[in-house]
Amino acid sequence: MSGKMLNLNRTPMPKRDPKERIKTFDEVALGYTEEDALKEASRCLQCSRPFCVEGCPVHIKIPQFIKKITEKDYIGAVKIIKEDNPLPAVCGRVCPQEEQCELKCVLNKKGAPIAIGRLERFVADYEAQLGLSEKPEIMSPKGKKVAVVGSGPAGLVCASELAKMGYDVTIFESLHEAGGVLVYGIPQFRLPKEIVKREVEYIKSLGVKVVTNFYVGRTRTIDELMNEDGFEAVFIGTGAGLPKFMGIPGENLLGIYSANEFLTRINLMRAYKFPEYDTPIKVGKVVAVIGGGNVAMDAARSSLRAGAEKVYIIYRRTRDEMPARAEEIENAEEEGIEFMFLVNPVKYEGDERGWVKTMILQRMALGEPDESGRRRPYPVEGSEFPLAVDTVVVAIGQVPTPIIANTTPGLQVHPKWGTLVANLKTGATTKPGVFAGGDVVTGAATVILAAGAGKTAAKYIDYYLNNKNKPNIWDELFNAQ
Amino acid sequence: MGFKILEKAQLGPDSILMRVSAPHVAKNAKPGQFIILRPHEKGERIPLTIARTDKEKGEVTIIFQVVGKSTKYLSLLKEGDEIPDFVGPLGRPTEIENFGTVACLGGGFGTAVLYPLVRALREAGNYVIVINGARSANLLILENELKELSHEYYVTTDDGTKGLKGFVTDMLRKLLEDGKHIDRVFAVGPVPMMKSVADLTKNWNIKTIVSLNPIMVDGTGMCGVCRVNVGGETKFACVDGPEFDAHLVDFDLLMKRLAMYKDLEKYSYELFLKELEDKECPGKC
């Protein structure tokens, strides 16, 4: 290392004031200024063996793009990112960098890691502000059609990778807007929808066709796409869209939403702008959100912005076991959301019109670690107590919708999780020609892991289509170690 | 790129038929399924029954009743206009087989759902009895079509302006008491009507299928707003239904859940009607 003094402090990113920001759906984190970005980029040691790249599920060439920033070549920087990730403005905002690239940064040992995500966001937004859209090289058309089911992060990345290789790619999306969880799930104040739109437009500019209002499994089946419509391979990136409920008494009372419904109404349907937009939502004065993940944080923070006066997060374990990003927990706390740990609802009681009024909570204690490595909560007998609520959001997880598996013979599903069985190294499912990746295979996870899975699948779809006639090609892909 | 309206016809005072170009939907649509559309860019997603499809021409016919802002907006679109979003077919198709003698009961607007069903049941070799009911004679829809498709056709009106004065259940009870053997009943209409059909047929031990119409958002199994209680289990009407065994459905819960947004729906509708009025008379006449 050079004799230059190491700066171990991260350049902070400006955020809106909590008191002000809870009144609107405007983005909370404001992003780096050019000055901030230059300052932060100058801290990068430009390691010859960069661990950060290993920590990135899509292997962005991180030191190279940061070097471009120090040279003030921001467009050059975004170009380098886009070679590996077509969604820099999205990933710069919602990736859990602290668990990935930034976790691996060598500066961690001495101080704070490089704020890689903030830098990624800075260059992506810089490009957007100039109205530019750098495109990578696109290979000559191969004349082969590939269908991508679902337009969330896995599908978008898979499609863009295949388009770059010269494939004729069509994305099929069941909703009326492309982006999957990026549009229906993640709220505006964390990921503005204009950004998602821009990234989708960029992917279209690579030649990808996006067909919305097309529900694969019902509108057409996978077999029809392959046998009748001329698609030689299919990538399934349909995510985990089926909300889990707890199955406790009173769960169908009015005012109890799944997180999916609550967030879809707000994000996709813009219910917070009712009556300008037609979809309504009812958010009472006191809201309880059940769950400890990012979706729970999103629902809680959305509730405040939709007019709730008091919002609780109800979580059956403790803060240490919460799966939400530290940054999101912090944001929620700053905004005045109250966390109740080691409690779990056991039933709901309603009024005569069927609206939820009270939830009965039971205290929990932590026992031995379970298969996730987190200590398993168990109920404390006789500890039930009531909590008056007007609205409840159940955010305890999502599993894949069964519709595609049910309508596609040969596609095997994990009996317990409902996820598609696929080789994680290649994306190959149990059905030849059909690949899958993202939450539909792993269960609910992160945007970038889905993007990484889409990228991997694209590589092996290309390999498969180049070697279709090789004997046992599918066994090779499905059993790859 | 939207979905073009090829034909629009008024069926009754508030009932409208639209033939829409939607080749992907037409290709795989089966009786009992529905579509979800969004009438405009700021609109909500609403489920509507598929009344008829023409696979060759790629056309889907929908029938709807003007009940609020979305349907009002839709009703103001003209032939040649486009509906921005139109997705389907959604839901499970009706189980169609030769049951023997089937009675199909349509209450008010539910008759629209019956139409493709009656055709399919007839084609499957059933002896089909149709009971078409409405509040008043002018609200009856699809009379000629159903008369033609059925073996026996009856009408009931609440006010007695046509057919039997009373409800569709009164007609069904009469047929059963007169000794008519019926193997299966299909009932579609307002929740109280479906509930009373279920109560009646339970006594007679006749398997009865109802098509439920809860609030939906995505219609693809994602949000769970359409959850209904069937035999003590929570089901999503959009993907597990919309048709269920009437004797297992918790109709009271369905009715309550349907009313969840009544006030806001009314507010939005009134705002829209006022907007329309202001547009017609800019200077307040």
Tab-separated table of C-alpha atoms in Angstrom, chain A residues 102-381:
chain	number	residue	atom	x	y	z
A	102	GLU	CA	-19.069	-3.816	0.726
A	103	LEU	CA	-18.773	-6.698	3.191
A	104	LYS	CA	-15.787	-7.961	1.225
A	105	CYS	CA	-14.099	-4.571	0.886
A	106	VAL	CA	-10.653	-4.699	2.516
A	107	LEU	CA	-11.256	-1.365	4.204
A	108	ASN	CA	-13.694	-3.174	6.485
A	109	LYS	CA	-10.772	-4.406	8.519
A	110	LYS	CA	-9.703	-0.913	9.449
A	111	GLY	CA	-12.747	1.264	9.101
A	112	ALA	CA	-15.709	1.740	6.822
A	113	PRO	CA	-15.882	0.036	3.423
A	114	ILE	CA	-16.242	1.978	0.185
A	115	ALA	CA	-19.865	2.998	-0.380
A	116	ILE	CA	-20.017	1.035	-3.627
A	117	GLY	CA	-23.793	1.139	-3.877
A	118	ARG	CA	-23.937	4.904	-3.507
A	119	LEU	CA	-21.295	5.293	-6.207
A	120	GLU	CA	-23.177	2.943	-8.508
A	121	ARG	CA	-26.302	4.980	-7.958
A	122	PHE	CA	-24.440	8.236	-8.534
A	123	VAL	CA	-23.164	7.297	-11.996
A	124	ALA	CA	-26.493	5.759	-13.037
A	125	ASP	CA	-28.352	8.911	-12.005
A	126	TYR	CA	-25.706	11.062	-13.688
A	127	GLU	CA	-26.338	9.262	-16.954
A	128	ALA	CA	-30.086	9.637	-16.498
A	129	GLN	CA	-29.807	13.336	-15.806
A	130	LEU	CA	-27.946	13.847	-19.054
A	131	GLY	CA	-30.661	11.837	-20.804
A	132	LEU	CA	-28.045	9.418	-22.077
A	133	SER	CA	-28.304	5.680	-22.329
A	134	GLU	CA	-25.033	3.942	-22.967
A	135	LYS	CA	-25.488	0.673	-24.793
A	136	PRO	CA	-23.126	-2.263	-24.793
A	137	GLU	CA	-22.162	-4.065	-27.971
A	138	ILE	CA	-24.915	-6.303	-29.338
A	139	MET	CA	-23.936	-9.374	-31.308
A	140	SER	CA	-25.488	-10.102	-34.699
A	141	PRO	CA	-28.928	-11.750	-34.591
A	142	LYS	CA	-28.905	-15.477	-33.998
A	143	GLY	CA	-32.420	-15.999	-35.308
A	144	LYS	CA	-33.449	-17.914	-32.206
A	145	LYS	CA	-36.368	-17.021	-29.966
A	146	VAL	CA	-36.220	-17.181	-26.181
A	147	ALA	CA	-39.165	-16.459	-23.883
A	148	VAL	CA	-38.640	-14.876	-20.487
A	149	VAL	CA	-41.541	-15.223	-18.066
A	150	GLY	CA	-41.790	-12.387	-15.589
A	151	SER	CA	-40.283	-8.902	-15.836
A	152	GLY	CA	-38.755	-8.619	-12.382
A	153	PRO	CA	-35.030	-8.367	-11.797
A	154	ALA	CA	-34.259	-11.986	-12.785
A	155	GLY	CA	-36.209	-11.711	-16.041
A	156	LEU	CA	-34.902	-8.277	-16.968
A	157	VAL	CA	-31.283	-9.267	-16.500
A	158	CYS	CA	-31.681	-12.619	-18.230
A	159	ALA	CA	-33.392	-10.922	-21.173
A	160	SER	CA	-30.798	-8.211	-21.498
A	161	GLU	CA	-27.920	-10.702	-21.392
A	162	LEU	CA	-29.566	-12.842	-24.071
A	163	ALA	CA	-30.315	-9.803	-26.229
A	164	LYS	CA	-26.677	-8.792	-26.077
A	165	MET	CA	-25.785	-12.248	-27.382
A	166	GLY	CA	-28.097	-11.750	-30.354
A	167	TYR	CA	-31.148	-13.727	-29.273
A	168	ASP	CA	-34.674	-12.680	-30.140
A	169	VAL	CA	-36.091	-12.244	-26.630
A	170	THR	CA	-39.658	-11.648	-25.489
A	171	ILE	CA	-40.521	-10.957	-21.875
A	172	PHE	CA	-44.060	-11.913	-20.830
A	173	GLU	CA	-45.510	-10.015	-17.869
A	174	SER	CA	-48.906	-10.678	-16.331
A	175	LEU	CA	-49.404	-7.197	-14.860
A	176	HIS	CA	-49.911	-4.028	-16.882
A	177	GLU	CA	-46.524	-2.585	-16.038
A	178	ALA	CA	-43.101	-4.198	-16.393
A	179	GLY	CA	-40.703	-4.471	-13.465
A	180	GLY	CA	-42.239	-7.145	-11.242
A	181	VAL	CA	-41.442	-6.599	-7.584
A	182	LEU	CA	-39.601	-3.399	-8.506
A	183	VAL	CA	-42.944	-1.825	-9.389
A	184	TYR	CA	-45.483	-3.602	-7.228
A	185	GLY	CA	-43.363	-4.279	-4.161
A	186	ILE	CA	-40.662	-1.725	-3.470
A	187	PRO	CA	-42.162	1.670	-2.611
A	188	GLN	CA	-41.584	4.914	-4.409
A	189	PHE	CA	-39.665	6.437	-1.492
A	190	ARG	CA	-37.024	3.726	-1.794
A	191	LEU	CA	-37.086	3.151	-5.535
A	192	PRO	CA	-38.894	5.739	-7.666
A	193	LYS	CA	-40.938	4.088	-10.395
A	194	GLU	CA	-39.543	6.460	-13.002
A	195	ILE	CA	-36.192	4.767	-12.471
A	196	VAL	CA	-37.614	1.317	-13.031
A	197	LYS	CA	-39.334	2.577	-16.166
A	198	ARG	CA	-36.071	3.970	-17.454
A	199	GLU	CA	-34.204	0.722	-16.869
A	200	VAL	CA	-36.988	-1.231	-18.597
A	201	GLU	CA	-36.782	1.172	-21.556
A	202	TYR	CA	-33.054	0.599	-21.669
A	203	ILE	CA	-33.559	-3.165	-21.830
A	204	LYS	CA	-36.093	-2.664	-24.614
A	205	SER	CA	-33.529	-0.562	-26.451
A	206	LEU	CA	-31.328	-3.668	-26.585
A	207	GLY	CA	-34.027	-5.298	-28.709
A	208	VAL	CA	-36.002	-7.091	-25.985
A	209	LYS	CA	-39.758	-7.193	-26.573
A	210	VAL	CA	-41.891	-6.712	-23.470
A	211	VAL	CA	-45.446	-8.037	-23.625
A	212	THR	CA	-47.509	-6.958	-20.626
A	213	ASN	CA	-51.001	-8.299	-19.786
A	214	PHE	CA	-49.847	-11.810	-20.634
A	215	TYR	CA	-50.181	-14.389	-17.880
A	216	VAL	CA	-48.085	-17.417	-18.744
A	217	GLY	CA	-49.858	-20.472	-17.446
A	218	ARG	CA	-53.256	-19.060	-18.389
A	219	THR	CA	-52.891	-16.877	-21.481
A	220	ARG	CA	-50.422	-19.379	-22.934
A	221	THR	CA	-48.719	-22.337	-21.299
A	222	ILE	CA	-44.966	-22.953	-21.395
A	223	ASP	CA	-45.603	-25.923	-23.700
A	224	GLU	CA	-47.573	-23.736	-26.095
A	225	LEU	CA	-44.802	-21.155	-26.133
A	226	MET	CA	-42.279	-23.864	-26.975
A	227	ASN	CA	-44.278	-26.152	-29.237
A	228	GLU	CA	-46.491	-23.684	-31.074
A	229	ASP	CA	-44.976	-20.233	-30.781
A	230	GLY	CA	-41.398	-21.093	-31.719
A	231	PHE	CA	-39.530	-20.329	-28.512
A	232	GLU	CA	-36.498	-22.610	-28.264
A	233	ALA	CA	-35.872	-21.964	-24.599
A	234	VAL	CA	-37.801	-20.435	-21.724
A	235	PHE	CA	-36.562	-18.678	-18.614
A	236	ILE	CA	-38.969	-18.583	-15.671
A	237	GLY	CA	-38.366	-15.643	-13.375
A	238	THR	CA	-41.783	-15.305	-11.849
A	239	GLY	CA	-40.627	-14.581	-8.337
A	240	ALA	CA	-42.402	-15.368	-5.115
A	241	GLY	CA	-45.790	-13.792	-5.514
A	242	LEU	CA	-48.107	-15.865	-3.344
A	243	PRO	CA	-48.545	-14.219	0.035
A	244	LYS	CA	-48.398	-16.345	3.147
A	245	PHE	CA	-51.016	-15.918	5.830
A	246	MET	CA	-50.737	-17.314	9.329
A	247	GLY	CA	-54.001	-19.216	9.287
A	248	ILE	CA	-55.110	-17.820	12.650
A	249	PRO	CA	-58.723	-16.980	13.594
A	250	GLY	CA	-60.047	-13.700	12.244
A	251	GLU	CA	-57.422	-13.294	9.530
A	252	ASN	CA	-60.065	-12.599	6.878
A	253	LEU	CA	-61.499	-9.621	8.756
A	254	LEU	CA	-61.621	-6.345	6.871
A	255	GLY	CA	-58.552	-4.196	7.302
A	256	ILE	CA	-56.158	-7.150	7.275
A	257	TYR	CA	-53.991	-7.064	4.189
A	258	SER	CA	-51.260	-9.254	2.843
A	259	ALA	CA	-48.137	-7.145	2.329
A	260	ASN	CA	-48.498	-7.901	-1.377
A	261	GLU	CA	-51.977	-6.421	-1.522
A	262	PHE	CA	-51.070	-3.436	0.601
A	263	LEU	CA	-47.950	-2.619	-1.394
A	264	THR	CA	-49.505	-3.413	-4.775
A	265	ARG	CA	-52.346	-1.018	-4.118
A	266	ILE	CA	-49.902	1.688	-3.093
A	267	ASN	CA	-47.036	1.122	-5.511
A	268	LEU	CA	-48.420	-0.380	-8.690
A	269	MET	CA	-51.897	1.138	-8.476
A	270	ARG	CA	-50.820	4.435	-6.845
A	271	ALA	CA	-53.607	4.207	-4.254
A	272	TYR	CA	-51.868	6.930	-2.246
A	273	LYS	CA	-53.002	9.273	-4.992
A	274	PHE	CA	-56.704	8.261	-4.746
A	275	PRO	CA	-59.019	9.701	-6.061
A	276	GLU	CA	-56.747	10.920	-8.863
A	277	TYR	CA	-55.980	7.232	-9.323
A	278	ASP	CA	-58.992	4.967	-9.029
A	279	THR	CA	-57.674	2.231	-6.734
A	280	PRO	CA	-58.506	2.921	-3.086
A	281	ILE	CA	-56.780	1.814	0.076
A	282	LYS	CA	-57.855	2.111	3.683
A	283	VAL	CA	-55.133	2.757	6.204
A	284	GLY	CA	-56.381	3.310	9.724
A	285	LYS	CA	-54.873	5.355	12.525
A	286	VAL	CA	-53.123	2.422	14.160
A	287	VAL	CA	-51.360	-0.051	11.896
A	288	ALA	CA	-49.610	-3.265	12.896
A	289	VAL	CA	-47.227	-4.850	10.416
A	290	ILE	CA	-46.301	-8.450	11.124
A	291	GLY	CA	-42.835	-9.544	10.083
A	292	GLY	CA	-39.222	-8.510	10.271
A	293	GLY	CA	-38.035	-8.364	6.673
A	294	ASN	CA	-37.612	-5.586	4.139
A	295	VAL	CA	-41.188	-6.056	2.983
A	296	ALA	CA	-42.404	-5.409	6.530
A	297	MET	CA	-40.287	-2.234	6.722
A	298	ASP	CA	-41.688	-1.105	3.362
A	299	ALA	CA	-45.261	-1.724	4.497
A	300	ALA	CA	-44.709	0.058	7.822
A	301	ARG	CA	-43.113	3.104	6.244
A	302	SER	CA	-45.784	3.208	3.529
A	303	SER	CA	-48.480	3.154	6.220
A	304	LEU	CA	-47.078	6.302	7.782
A	305	ARG	CA	-47.051	8.064	4.446
A	306	ALA	CA	-50.595	6.910	3.757
A	307	GLY	CA	-51.781	8.635	6.933
A	308	ALA	CA	-51.329	6.260	9.855
A	309	GLU	CA	-50.620	7.906	13.186
A	310	LYS	CA	-49.068	4.951	14.946
A	311	VAL	CA	-47.298	2.053	13.267
A	312	TYR	CA	-46.019	-1.083	14.984
A	313	ILE	CA	-43.712	-3.743	13.662
A	314	ILE	CA	-44.682	-7.002	15.303
A	315	TYR	CA	-41.837	-9.509	15.199
A	316	ARG	CA	-41.634	-12.865	16.909
A	317	ARG	CA	-37.870	-12.829	17.389
A	318	THR	CA	-35.528	-9.985	18.367
A	319	ARG	CA	-33.757	-7.243	16.477
A	320	ASP	CA	-30.704	-9.465	15.983
A	321	GLU	CA	-32.682	-11.995	13.969
A	322	MET	CA	-34.498	-9.470	11.769
A	323	PRO	CA	-33.845	-10.229	8.121
A	324	ALA	CA	-34.389	-6.603	7.025
A	325	ARG	CA	-31.415	-4.505	5.965
A	326	ALA	CA	-29.891	-2.495	8.815
A	327	GLU	CA	-30.383	0.647	6.746
A	328	GLU	CA	-34.123	-0.005	6.421
A	329	ILE	CA	-34.548	-0.744	10.112
A	330	GLU	CA	-32.751	2.497	10.866
A	331	ASN	CA	-34.945	4.424	8.436
A	332	ALA	CA	-38.063	2.940	10.005
A	333	GLU	CA	-36.877	3.848	13.488
A	334	GLU	CA	-36.031	7.401	12.477
A	335	GLU	CA	-39.558	7.744	11.174
A	336	GLY	CA	-41.035	6.763	14.524
A	337	ILE	CA	-42.139	3.214	13.854
A	338	GLU	CA	-42.387	1.215	17.062
A	339	PHE	CA	-40.843	-2.228	17.136
A	340	MET	CA	-42.421	-4.901	19.304
A	341	PHE	CA	-40.119	-7.877	19.626
A	342	LEU	CA	-40.819	-11.412	20.832
A	343	VAL	CA	-44.539	-11.197	20.178
A	344	ASN	CA	-46.733	-13.049	17.719
A	345	PRO	CA	-50.423	-12.648	16.892
A	346	VAL	CA	-52.629	-15.598	17.753
A	347	LYS	CA	-55.983	-14.209	16.703
A	348	TYR	CA	-57.924	-11.150	15.598
A	349	GLU	CA	-61.209	-9.780	16.814
A	350	GLY	CA	-63.508	-7.592	14.753
A	351	ASP	CA	-66.485	-5.287	15.055
A	352	GLU	CA	-70.016	-6.006	13.872
A	353	ARG	CA	-69.224	-4.837	10.345
A	354	GLY	CA	-66.366	-7.248	10.125
A	355	TRP	CA	-63.492	-4.781	10.580
A	356	VAL	CA	-60.476	-5.762	12.639
A	357	LYS	CA	-60.374	-4.011	16.027
A	358	THR	CA	-58.024	-5.948	18.230
A	359	MET	CA	-55.172	-8.327	17.761
A	360	ILE	CA	-54.302	-10.778	20.474
A	361	LEU	CA	-50.558	-11.083	20.837
A	362	GLN	CA	-48.651	-13.784	22.580
A	363	ARG	CA	-45.187	-13.313	24.064
A	364	MET	CA	-42.396	-15.433	22.649
A	365	ALA	CA	-39.011	-16.588	23.898
A	366	LEU	CA	-35.995	-17.774	21.943
A	367	GLY	CA	-34.842	-21.374	21.999
A	368	GLU	CA	-32.214	-23.289	20.060
A	369	PRO	CA	-31.130	-22.181	16.576
A	370	ASP	CA	-33.235	-23.574	13.711
A	371	GLU	CA	-32.164	-24.538	10.174
A	372	SER	CA	-31.734	-20.841	9.279
A	373	GLY	CA	-29.227	-20.501	12.107
A	374	ARG	CA	-31.511	-18.086	13.944
A	375	ARG	CA	-32.804	-18.947	17.375
A	376	ARG	CA	-36.234	-20.478	17.139
A	377	PRO	CA	-39.005	-18.606	18.907
A	378	TYR	CA	-41.475	-20.490	21.072
A	379	PRO	CA	-44.661	-19.168	22.708
A	380	VAL	CA	-44.858	-18.296	26.379
A	381	GLU	CA	-48.049	-19.915	27.660
